[in-house]
PDB file of C-alpha atoms in Angstrom:
ATOM      1  CA  UNK P   1      -0.195  11.873  29.443  1.00 78.00           C
ATOM      2  CA  UNK P   2       1.019  10.901  25.977  1.00 84.00           C
ATOM      3  CA  UNK P   3       0.047   8.119  23.608  1.00 89.00           C
ATOM      4  CA  UNK P   4       2.650   6.254  21.588  1.00 90.00           C
ATOM      5  CA  UNK P   5       1.365   3.742  19.049  1.00 91.00           C
ATOM      6  CA  UNK P   6       3.649   0.986  17.813  1.00 92.00           C
ATOM      7  CA  UNK P   7       2.955  -1.925  15.470  1.00 93.00           C
ATOM      8  CA  UNK P   8       5.222  -4.896  16.034  1.00 93.00           C
ATOM      9  CA  UNK P   9       5.360  -8.668  15.992  1.00 93.00           C
ATOM     10  CA  UNK P  10       4.188 -10.393  19.203  1.00 93.00           C
ATOM     11  CA  UNK P  11       7.696 -11.626  19.998  1.00 96.00           C
ATOM     12  CA  UNK P  12       8.939  -7.995  20.064  1.00 96.00           C
ATOM     13  CA  UNK P  13       6.412  -6.617  22.561  1.00 95.00           C
ATOM     14  CA  UNK P  14       8.446  -6.850  25.748  1.00 96.00           C
ATOM     15  CA  UNK P  15      11.680  -5.626  24.148  1.00 97.00           C
ATOM     16  CA  UNK P  16       9.807  -2.551  22.905  1.00 95.00           C
ATOM     17  CA  UNK P  17       8.163  -1.981  26.283  1.00 95.00           C
ATOM     18  CA  UNK P  18      11.581  -2.149  27.950  1.00 96.00           C
ATOM     19  CA  UNK P  19      12.982   0.355  25.436  1.00 95.00           C
ATOM     20  CA  UNK P  20      10.047   2.727  25.992  1.00 93.00           C
ATOM     21  CA  UNK P  21      10.448   2.524  29.785  1.00 94.00           C
ATOM     22  CA  UNK P  22      14.182   3.292  29.535  1.00 95.00           C
ATOM     23  CA  UNK P  23      13.847   6.068  26.948  1.00 94.00           C
ATOM     24  CA  UNK P  24      10.740   7.841  28.231  1.00 92.00           C
ATOM     25  CA  UNK P  25      10.956   7.117  31.948  1.00 89.00           C
ATOM     26  CA  UNK P  26       7.327   6.067  32.190  1.00 91.00           C
ATOM     27  CA  UNK P  27       6.007   4.160  35.196  1.00 90.00           C
ATOM     28  CA  UNK P  28       3.763   1.929  33.099  1.00 91.00           C
ATOM     29  CA  UNK P  29       2.869   0.859  29.584  1.00 93.00           C
ATOM     30  CA  UNK P  30      -0.485  -0.331  28.268  1.00 93.00           C
ATOM     31  CA  UNK P  31      -0.553  -2.567  25.239  1.00 93.00           C
ATOM     32  CA  UNK P  32      -3.199  -4.257  23.137  1.00 93.00           C
ATOM     33  CA  UNK P  33      -3.038  -7.191  20.774  1.00 91.00           C
ATOM     34  CA  UNK P  34      -5.115  -6.757  17.639  1.00 91.00           C
ATOM     35  CA  UNK P  35      -6.002  -8.934  14.675  1.00 90.00           C
ATOM     36  CA  UNK P  36      -5.944  -8.061  11.021  1.00 87.00           C
ATOM     37  CA  UNK P  37      -7.763  -9.537   8.046  1.00 86.00           C
ATOM     38  CA  UNK P  38      -5.971  -9.254   4.697  1.00 87.00           C
ATOM     39  CA  UNK P  39      -7.557  -9.777   1.311  1.00 90.00           C
ATOM     40  CA  UNK P  40      -5.997 -11.539  -1.664  1.00 88.00           C
ATOM     41  CA  UNK P  41      -3.734  -9.456  -3.852  1.00 91.00           C
ATOM     42  CA  UNK P  42      -1.239  -9.958  -6.598  1.00 92.00           C
ATOM     43  CA  UNK P  43       1.383  -7.820  -8.284  1.00 94.00           C
ATOM     44  CA  UNK P  44       1.321  -7.497 -12.060  1.00 93.00           C
ATOM     45  CA  UNK P  45       3.047  -5.377 -14.709  1.00 95.00           C
ATOM     46  CA  UNK P  46       1.553  -3.234 -17.439  1.00 92.00           C
ATOM     47  CA  UNK P  47       3.029  -1.000 -20.096  1.00 95.00           C
ATOM     48  CA  UNK P  48       1.285   2.355 -20.158  1.00 93.00           C
ATOM     49  CA  UNK P  49       1.580   5.159 -22.664  1.00 91.00           C
ATOM     50  CA  UNK P  50       2.120   8.733 -21.533  1.00 90.00           C
ATOM     51  CA  UNK P  51       2.855  11.445 -24.098  1.00 89.00           C
ATOM     52  CA  UNK P  52       3.710   8.884 -26.799  1.00 91.00           C
ATOM     53  CA  UNK P  53       6.258   7.098 -24.574  1.00 95.00           C
ATOM     54  CA  UNK P  54       5.844   3.645 -23.048  1.00 96.00           C
ATOM     55  CA  UNK P  55       6.557   3.055 -19.357  1.00 96.00           C
ATOM     56  CA  UNK P  56       6.347  -0.153 -17.327  1.00 96.00           C
ATOM     57  CA  UNK P  57       4.278   0.033 -14.139  1.00 96.00           C
ATOM     58  CA  UNK P  58       3.995  -2.588 -11.424  1.00 97.00           C
ATOM     59  CA  UNK P  59       0.625  -2.533  -9.730  1.00 95.00           C
ATOM     60  CA  UNK P  60      -1.263  -4.373  -7.030  1.00 94.00           C
ATOM     61  CA  UNK P  61      -4.709  -5.702  -7.691  1.00 91.00           C
ATOM     62  CA  UNK P  62      -6.807  -6.919  -4.787  1.00 92.00           C
ATOM     63  CA  UNK P  63      -9.843  -9.190  -4.794  1.00 89.00           C
ATOM     64  CA  UNK P  64     -12.248 -10.621  -2.285  1.00 91.00           C
ATOM     65  CA  UNK P  65     -14.256 -13.807  -2.643  1.00 86.00           C
ATOM     66  CA  UNK P  66     -17.913 -13.001  -2.051  1.00 85.00           C
ATOM     67  CA  UNK P  67     -21.236 -14.697  -2.671  1.00 89.00           C
ATOM     68  CA  UNK P  68     -21.192 -13.065  -6.127  1.00 85.00           C
ATOM     69  CA  UNK P  69     -17.793 -14.581  -6.944  1.00 85.00           C
ATOM     70  CA  UNK P  70     -14.476 -12.817  -7.219  1.00 85.00           C
ATOM     71  CA  UNK P  71     -14.944  -9.095  -6.601  1.00 87.00           C
ATOM     72  CA  UNK P  72     -12.375  -6.433  -7.505  1.00 88.00           C
ATOM     73  CA  UNK P  73     -11.516  -4.222  -4.538  1.00 89.00           C
ATOM     74  CA  UNK P  74      -8.660  -2.021  -5.705  1.00 90.00           C
ATOM     75  CA  UNK P  75      -6.050  -1.425  -8.393  1.00 90.00           C
ATOM     76  CA  UNK P  76      -3.029   0.528  -7.219  1.00 93.00           C
ATOM     77  CA  UNK P  77       0.121   1.399  -9.171  1.00 96.00           C
ATOM     78  CA  UNK P  78       3.369   1.082  -7.193  1.00 97.00           C
ATOM     79  CA  UNK P  79       4.554   4.447  -5.886  1.00 97.00           C
ATOM     80  CA  UNK P  80       8.217   3.904  -6.833  1.00 97.00           C
ATOM     81  CA  UNK P  81       7.216   3.267 -10.462  1.00 97.00           C
ATOM     82  CA  UNK P  82       5.043   6.393 -10.491  1.00 97.00           C
ATOM     83  CA  UNK P  83       7.955   8.373  -9.087  1.00 98.00           C
ATOM     84  CA  UNK P  84      10.350   7.112 -11.807  1.00 97.00           C
ATOM     85  CA  UNK P  85       7.843   7.935 -14.544  1.00 97.00           C
ATOM     86  CA  UNK P  86       7.269  11.366 -13.013  1.00 97.00           C
ATOM     87  CA  UNK P  87      10.989  12.134 -13.143  1.00 97.00           C
ATOM     88  CA  UNK P  88      11.353  10.862 -16.727  1.00 96.00           C
ATOM     89  CA  UNK P  89       8.204  12.532 -18.057  1.00 95.00           C
ATOM     90  CA  UNK P  90       8.330  15.808 -16.139  1.00 96.00           C
ATOM     91  CA  UNK P  91       4.756  15.283 -14.931  1.00 96.00           C
ATOM     92  CA  UNK P  92       3.706  15.324 -11.276  1.00 97.00           C
ATOM     93  CA  UNK P  93       3.399  12.006  -9.465  1.00 97.00           C
ATOM     94  CA  UNK P  94      -0.336  12.677  -9.018  1.00 97.00           C
ATOM     95  CA  UNK P  95      -0.825  13.235 -12.771  1.00 97.00           C
ATOM     96  CA  UNK P  96       1.102  10.038 -13.575  1.00 96.00           C
ATOM     97  CA  UNK P  97      -0.989   8.158 -11.000  1.00 96.00           C
ATOM     98  CA  UNK P  98      -4.248   9.345 -12.564  1.00 95.00           C
ATOM     99  CA  UNK P  99      -3.096   8.412 -16.078  1.00 94.00           C
ATOM    100  CA  UNK P 100      -1.876   4.982 -14.941  1.00 94.00           C
ATOM    101  CA  UNK P 101      -5.066   4.247 -13.011  1.00 91.00           C
ATOM    102  CA  UNK P 102      -7.197   5.196 -16.007  1.00 90.00           C
ATOM    103  CA  UNK P 103      -5.368   2.619 -18.162  1.00 89.00           C
ATOM    104  CA  UNK P 104      -5.473  -0.036 -15.448  1.00 89.00           C
ATOM    105  CA  UNK P 105      -9.178   0.529 -14.883  1.00 85.00           C
ATOM    106  CA  UNK P 106      -9.887  -0.290 -18.544  1.00 83.00           C
ATOM    107  CA  UNK P 107      -8.293  -3.719 -18.116  1.00 78.00           C
ATOM    108  CA  UNK P 108     -10.458  -4.586 -15.154  1.00 77.00           C
ATOM    109  CA  UNK P 109     -13.700  -2.929 -16.276  1.00 73.00           C
ATOM    110  CA  UNK P 110     -15.293  -6.397 -16.493  1.00 63.00           C
ATOM    111  CA  UNK P 111     -15.428  -6.482 -12.692  1.00 60.00           C
TER     112      UNK P 111
END
C-alpha cells in the first residue's frame, strides 16, 4: 500500500483520479476534501543595508484580527529577493535572511 497526497482544485479531482488509475494501475482511490483558513497578508518593499550596500527586499507581513485588535503574525522576506542579494553580496541565503528579518522586525516592533 502506498499513499499519494495531492492538493488540487475541486474541479480537478476526477481528472487526477483518472490519471492516477491509469498511471499506477490501482483498483481504487480514496480522496478527502479539506478546508483552509487564510489570514490577511500584504506584500511590501523595504530597502535594507548589508555591508554598506542597499538592497530592495519584498516581504510578506501577515496579521490576524483578534479581540486585542490587529495582531502581527509573521514577517517573511521573499526567497527570490534573498537569493539575489546572496549572489550579489557573497553571503549565504540564511545569513541574508537573518539580516533582513532583523531590519524588518525593527519596523514592526510596535506590535
